[in-house]
GROMACS .gro file of C-alpha atoms in nm:
model
  151
    1UNK     CA    1  -2.381   1.737   1.366
    2UNK     CA    2  -2.057   1.610   1.518
    3UNK     CA    3  -1.982   1.244   1.603
    4UNK     CA    4  -1.743   1.094   1.818
    5UNK     CA    5  -1.524   1.009   1.521
    6UNK     CA    6  -1.479   1.363   1.415
    7UNK     CA    7  -1.097   1.466   1.364
    8UNK     CA    8  -0.975   1.188   1.587
    9UNK     CA    9  -0.672   1.173   1.370
   10UNK     CA   10  -0.548   1.514   1.473
   11UNK     CA   11  -0.498   1.409   1.838
   12UNK     CA   12  -0.298   1.090   1.722
   13UNK     CA   13   0.051   1.187   1.644
   14UNK     CA   14   0.197   0.830   1.537
   15UNK     CA   15   0.086   0.547   1.326
   16UNK     CA   16   0.106   0.344   1.638
   17UNK     CA   17  -0.137   0.575   1.822
   18UNK     CA   18  -0.373   0.566   1.525
   19UNK     CA   19  -0.369   0.193   1.509
   20UNK     CA   20  -0.431   0.179   1.893
   21UNK     CA   21  -0.709   0.380   1.839
   22UNK     CA   22  -0.860   0.148   1.574
   23UNK     CA   23  -0.811  -0.172   1.796
   24UNK     CA   24  -1.167  -0.323   1.841
   25UNK     CA   25  -1.326  -0.021   1.719
   26UNK     CA   26  -1.634  -0.022   1.442
   27UNK     CA   27  -1.496   0.261   1.291
   28UNK     CA   28  -1.405   0.136   0.909
   29UNK     CA   29  -1.419  -0.216   1.050
   30UNK     CA   30  -1.464  -0.463   0.775
   31UNK     CA   31  -1.447  -0.806   0.970
   32UNK     CA   32  -1.545  -0.939   1.293
   33UNK     CA   33  -1.490  -1.218   1.527
   34UNK     CA   34  -1.639  -1.419   1.821
   35UNK     CA   35  -1.459  -1.672   2.038
   36UNK     CA   36  -1.577  -2.001   2.151
   37UNK     CA   37  -1.882  -1.956   2.353
   38UNK     CA   38  -1.839  -1.578   2.414
   39UNK     CA   39  -2.101  -1.349   2.250
   40UNK     CA   40  -1.858  -1.053   2.265
   41UNK     CA   41  -1.784  -0.930   1.899
   42UNK     CA   42  -1.463  -0.800   1.822
   43UNK     CA   43  -1.437  -0.552   1.528
   44UNK     CA   44  -1.136  -0.565   1.318
   45UNK     CA   45  -0.977  -0.433   0.987
   46UNK     CA   46  -0.880  -0.677   0.730
   47UNK     CA   47  -0.560  -0.468   0.614
   48UNK     CA   48  -0.420  -0.458   0.977
   49UNK     CA   49  -0.457  -0.839   1.016
   50UNK     CA   50  -0.346  -0.918   0.668
   51UNK     CA   51  -0.027  -0.719   0.702
   52UNK     CA   52   0.043  -0.899   1.023
   53UNK     CA   53  -0.034  -1.260   0.924
   54UNK     CA   54   0.014  -1.457   0.612
   55UNK     CA   55  -0.293  -1.677   0.742
   56UNK     CA   56  -0.517  -1.383   0.777
   57UNK     CA   57  -0.411  -1.240   0.425
   58UNK     CA   58  -0.494  -1.605   0.278
   59UNK     CA   59  -0.825  -1.576   0.463
   60UNK     CA   60  -0.916  -1.240   0.337
   61UNK     CA   61  -0.766  -1.218  -0.001
   62UNK     CA   62  -0.699  -1.588  -0.108
   63UNK     CA   63  -0.872  -1.773  -0.340
   64UNK     CA   64  -1.086  -1.920  -0.079
   65UNK     CA   65  -1.137  -1.587   0.112
   66UNK     CA   66  -1.371  -1.598   0.408
   67UNK     CA   67  -1.685  -1.404   0.357
   68UNK     CA   68  -1.884  -1.449   0.661
   69UNK     CA   69  -1.874  -1.217   0.936
   70UNK     CA   70  -1.857  -1.239   1.248
   71UNK     CA   71  -1.586  -1.520   1.194
   72UNK     CA   72  -1.609  -1.764   1.493
   73UNK     CA   73  -1.285  -1.869   1.631
   74UNK     CA   74  -1.417  -2.172   1.831
   75UNK     CA   75  -1.058  -2.274   1.985
   76UNK     CA   76  -0.996  -1.933   2.161
   77UNK     CA   77  -1.107  -1.767   2.462
   78UNK     CA   78  -1.202  -1.411   2.487
   79UNK     CA   79  -0.941  -1.255   2.678
   80UNK     CA   80  -0.639  -1.429   2.509
   81UNK     CA   81  -0.801  -1.331   2.156
   82UNK     CA   82  -0.814  -0.979   2.277
   83UNK     CA   83  -0.449  -0.970   2.365
   84UNK     CA   84  -0.370  -1.147   2.054
   85UNK     CA   85  -0.567  -0.873   1.846
   86UNK     CA   86  -0.401  -0.601   2.043
   87UNK     CA   87  -0.064  -0.726   1.944
   88UNK     CA   88  -0.141  -0.713   1.581
   89UNK     CA   89  -0.250  -0.355   1.607
   90UNK     CA   90  -0.007  -0.221   1.859
   91UNK     CA   91   0.304  -0.462   1.885
   92UNK     CA   92   0.220  -0.481   2.253
   93UNK     CA   93  -0.012  -0.689   2.452
   94UNK     CA   94  -0.048  -0.814   2.816
   95UNK     CA   95   0.111  -1.148   2.801
   96UNK     CA   96   0.096  -1.324   3.146
   97UNK     CA   97   0.198  -1.672   3.275
   98UNK     CA   98  -0.173  -1.740   3.267
   99UNK     CA   99  -0.237  -1.645   2.919
  100UNK     CA  100   0.088  -1.718   2.730
  101UNK     CA  101   0.005  -2.057   2.635
  102UNK     CA  102  -0.324  -1.963   2.464
  103UNK     CA  103  -0.184  -1.650   2.297
  104UNK     CA  104   0.112  -1.852   2.178
  105UNK     CA  105  -0.155  -2.112   2.038
  106UNK     CA  106  -0.305  -1.817   1.843
  107UNK     CA  107   0.027  -1.671   1.729
  108UNK     CA  108   0.141  -2.010   1.591
  109UNK     CA  109  -0.211  -2.073   1.423
  110UNK     CA  110  -0.203  -1.745   1.252
  111UNK     CA  111   0.170  -1.731   1.184
  112UNK     CA  112   0.272  -1.423   1.408
  113UNK     CA  113   0.627  -1.541   1.493
  114UNK     CA  114   0.704  -1.229   1.673
  115UNK     CA  115   0.424  -1.271   1.923
  116UNK     CA  116   0.511  -1.647   1.961
  117UNK     CA  117   0.865  -1.539   2.057
  118UNK     CA  118   0.721  -1.314   2.320
  119UNK     CA  119   0.522  -1.581   2.469
  120UNK     CA  120   0.791  -1.815   2.468
  121UNK     CA  121   1.030  -1.559   2.670
  122UNK     CA  122   0.711  -1.535   2.924
  123UNK     CA  123   0.689  -1.879   2.964
  124UNK     CA  124   1.062  -1.953   3.011
  125UNK     CA  125   1.093  -1.684   3.264
  126UNK     CA  126   0.770  -1.825   3.439
  127UNK     CA  127   0.913  -2.213   3.458
  128UNK     CA  128   0.862  -2.332   3.798
  129UNK     CA  129   0.872  -2.704   3.952
  130UNK     CA  130   0.475  -2.688   3.976
  131UNK     CA  131   0.429  -2.587   3.602
  132UNK     CA  132   0.726  -2.739   3.416
  133UNK     CA  133   0.545  -3.036   3.292
  134UNK     CA  134   0.264  -2.840   3.142
  135UNK     CA  135   0.508  -2.590   2.984
  136UNK     CA  136   0.703  -2.881   2.843
  137UNK     CA  137   0.399  -3.043   2.707
  138UNK     CA  138   0.330  -2.680   2.522
  139UNK     CA  139   0.683  -2.666   2.404
  140UNK     CA  140   0.674  -2.992   2.243
  141UNK     CA  141   0.329  -2.939   2.081
  142UNK     CA  142   0.464  -2.608   1.941
  143UNK     CA  143   0.800  -2.749   1.847
  144UNK     CA  144   0.969  -2.497   2.052
  145UNK     CA  145   1.321  -2.666   2.114
  146UNK     CA  146   1.469  -2.378   2.337
  147UNK     CA  147   1.159  -2.356   2.569
  148UNK     CA  148   1.164  -2.744   2.579
  149UNK     CA  149   1.524  -2.757   2.694
  150UNK     CA  150   1.465  -2.486   2.976
  151UNK     CA  151   1.200  -2.714   3.127
   0.00000   0.00000   0.00000
């Protein structure tokens, strides 16, 4: 009996395509997450997360490794956490002026500097008189001197 997972690898020519296929996929998932008040469960793979983040490596493979699943991320909202995870799997995500601050918070919290840099670029490009103080507040909180100066 064939399943929807039979030979999916043959149709994915690159590691990036295979990782993208595994994003939020239950197949071989060994950890799951929930966010804040959301009931949505994100399926993930410890290997992918740990190779992208020293914080996740410590969470999964350190002396005090997290054993419960799903792991609740109370300080994240669903859409931003989804984009954060998407980046860990694909090196790409949909960062907008609306979600950049929350995604940057997650990138800083989980020590994903390349994503934090992308978020800073989006925030820098989106500074306007009506949001400059909000962006400045976040720049100070995240110790982002260049972003702070642009505000």
